[in-house]
Coordinates of C-alpha atoms in Angstrom, one line a residue:
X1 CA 0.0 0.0 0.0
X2 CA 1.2 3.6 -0.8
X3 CA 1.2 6.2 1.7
X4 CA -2.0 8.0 1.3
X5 CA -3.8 4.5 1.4
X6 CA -1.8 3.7 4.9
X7 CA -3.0 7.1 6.1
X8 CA -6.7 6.3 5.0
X9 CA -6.3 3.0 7.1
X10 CA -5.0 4.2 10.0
X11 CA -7.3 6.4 10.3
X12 CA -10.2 4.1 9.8
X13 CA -8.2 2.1 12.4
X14 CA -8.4 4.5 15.0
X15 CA -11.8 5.5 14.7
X16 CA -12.8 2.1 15.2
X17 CA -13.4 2.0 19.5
X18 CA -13.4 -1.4 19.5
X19 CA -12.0 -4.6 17.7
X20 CA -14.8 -7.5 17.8
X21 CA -14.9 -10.4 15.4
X22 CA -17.0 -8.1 13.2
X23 CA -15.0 -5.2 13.4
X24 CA -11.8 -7.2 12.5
X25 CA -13.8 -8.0 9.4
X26 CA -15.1 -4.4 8.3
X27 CA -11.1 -3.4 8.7
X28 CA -9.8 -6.6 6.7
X29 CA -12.8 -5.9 4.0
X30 CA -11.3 -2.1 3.5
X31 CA -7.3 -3.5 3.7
X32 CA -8.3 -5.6 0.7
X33 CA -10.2 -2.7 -1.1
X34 CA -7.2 -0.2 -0.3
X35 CA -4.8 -2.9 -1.5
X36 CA -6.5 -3.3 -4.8
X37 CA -6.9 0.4 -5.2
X38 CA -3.3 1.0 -4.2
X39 CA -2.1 -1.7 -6.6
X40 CA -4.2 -0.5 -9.6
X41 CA -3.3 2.9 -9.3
X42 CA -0.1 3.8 -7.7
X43 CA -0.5 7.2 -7.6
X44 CA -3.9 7.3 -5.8
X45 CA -4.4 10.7 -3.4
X46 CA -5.6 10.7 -0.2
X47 CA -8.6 12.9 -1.4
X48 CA -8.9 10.3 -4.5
X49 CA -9.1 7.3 -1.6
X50 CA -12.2 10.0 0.4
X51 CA -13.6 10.7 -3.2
X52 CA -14.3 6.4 -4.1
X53 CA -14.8 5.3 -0.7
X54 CA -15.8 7.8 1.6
X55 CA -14.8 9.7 4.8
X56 CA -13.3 7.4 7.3
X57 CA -15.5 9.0 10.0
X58 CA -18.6 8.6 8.0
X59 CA -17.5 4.9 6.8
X60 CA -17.1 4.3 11.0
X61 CA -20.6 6.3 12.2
X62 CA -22.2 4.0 8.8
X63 CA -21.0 0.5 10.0
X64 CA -22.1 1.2 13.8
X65 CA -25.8 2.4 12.7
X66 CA -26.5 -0.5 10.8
X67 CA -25.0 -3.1 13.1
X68 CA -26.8 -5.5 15.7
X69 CA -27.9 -3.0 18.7
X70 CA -27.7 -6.3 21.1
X71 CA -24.2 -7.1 19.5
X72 CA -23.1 -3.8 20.2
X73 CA -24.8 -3.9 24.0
X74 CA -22.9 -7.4 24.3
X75 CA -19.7 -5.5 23.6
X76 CA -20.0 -2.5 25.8
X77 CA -21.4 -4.6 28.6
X78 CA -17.7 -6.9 28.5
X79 CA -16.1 -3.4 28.2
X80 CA -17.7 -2.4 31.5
X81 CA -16.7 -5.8 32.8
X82 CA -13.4 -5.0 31.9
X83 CA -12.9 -1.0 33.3
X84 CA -14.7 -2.5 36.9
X85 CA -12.1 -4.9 37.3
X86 CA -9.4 -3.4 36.9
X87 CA -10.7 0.0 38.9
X88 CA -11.1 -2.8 41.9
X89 CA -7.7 -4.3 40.9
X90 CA -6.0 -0.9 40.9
X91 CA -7.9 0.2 44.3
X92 CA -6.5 -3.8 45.9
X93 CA -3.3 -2.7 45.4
X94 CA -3.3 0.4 46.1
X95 CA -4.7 0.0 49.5
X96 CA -2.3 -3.1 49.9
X97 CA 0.6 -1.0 49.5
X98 CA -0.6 1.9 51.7
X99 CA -0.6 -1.1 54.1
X100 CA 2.5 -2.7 53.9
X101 CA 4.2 1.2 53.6
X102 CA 2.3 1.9 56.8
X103 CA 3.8 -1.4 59.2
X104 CA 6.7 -0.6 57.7
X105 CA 7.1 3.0 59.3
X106 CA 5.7 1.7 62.3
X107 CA 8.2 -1.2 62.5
X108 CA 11.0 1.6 62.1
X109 CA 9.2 3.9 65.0
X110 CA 9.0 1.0 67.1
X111 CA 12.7 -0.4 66.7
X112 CA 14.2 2.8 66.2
X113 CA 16.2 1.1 63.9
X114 CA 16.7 2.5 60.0
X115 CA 15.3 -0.1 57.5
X116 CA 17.9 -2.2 56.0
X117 CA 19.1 -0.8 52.5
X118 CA 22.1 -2.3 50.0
X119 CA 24.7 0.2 50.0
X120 CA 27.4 -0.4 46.9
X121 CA 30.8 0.8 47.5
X122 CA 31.9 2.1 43.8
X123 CA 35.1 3.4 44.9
X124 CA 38.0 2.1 43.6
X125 CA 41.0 0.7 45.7
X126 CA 45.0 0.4 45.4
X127 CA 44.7 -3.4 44.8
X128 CA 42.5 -3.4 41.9
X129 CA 44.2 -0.7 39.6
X130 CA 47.7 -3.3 40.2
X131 CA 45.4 -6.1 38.7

């Protein structure tokens, strides 16, 4: 594919929210098209692409009016699904490490000793520059 058809694809890529079996197969169905128009004329403009298939925005809004309102439902309830989990995920560990950060200061109150860190000694001695 030339450039102005990658653009046109990417586009249409983007716009695209999600990437469902039928989705996957509106995208491959307009690669193929690109592809054949890309091959049969070389020096195809983006505005030629716009021109013979349409906007990418309109091509997008088109496909999602005349698809299957409970498919779409179906999709955007697993979506949901998906953003809850990992908002309850993200909350877990977040209140996990509060935890562990807070017996940790407490631990260091209580022994009054500092919390054991690796220190590296990068300094060079006599004996290894005579190796």
């Amino acid at each position: 594919m030339n450039k102005p058809c990658r653009k046109f694809y990417k586009e249409l890529r983007t716009l695209t929210p999600s990437r469902g079996r039928y989705e996957r197969k509106m995208l491959r169905t307009y690669k193929m098209r690109l592809q054949s128009l890309s091959s049969r004329d070389d020096c195809a403009t983006y505005d030629k692409l716009v021109g013979e298939l349409g906007n990418p925005r309109d091509i997008v809004d088109d496909y999602y009016a005349n698809i299957d309102p409970v498919y779409l439902i179906k999709k955007m309830n697993i979506v949901r699904t998906v953003r809850r989990f990992l908002c309850y995920v993200l909350v877990l560990f977040m209140v996990s490490t509060s935890t562990i950060g807070f017996f940790a200061v407490k631990y260091y109150i209580k022994k009054n000793t500092p919390i054991p860190v690796f220190k590296f000694d990068l300094s060079v001695s006599e004996d290894d520059e005579n190796d």
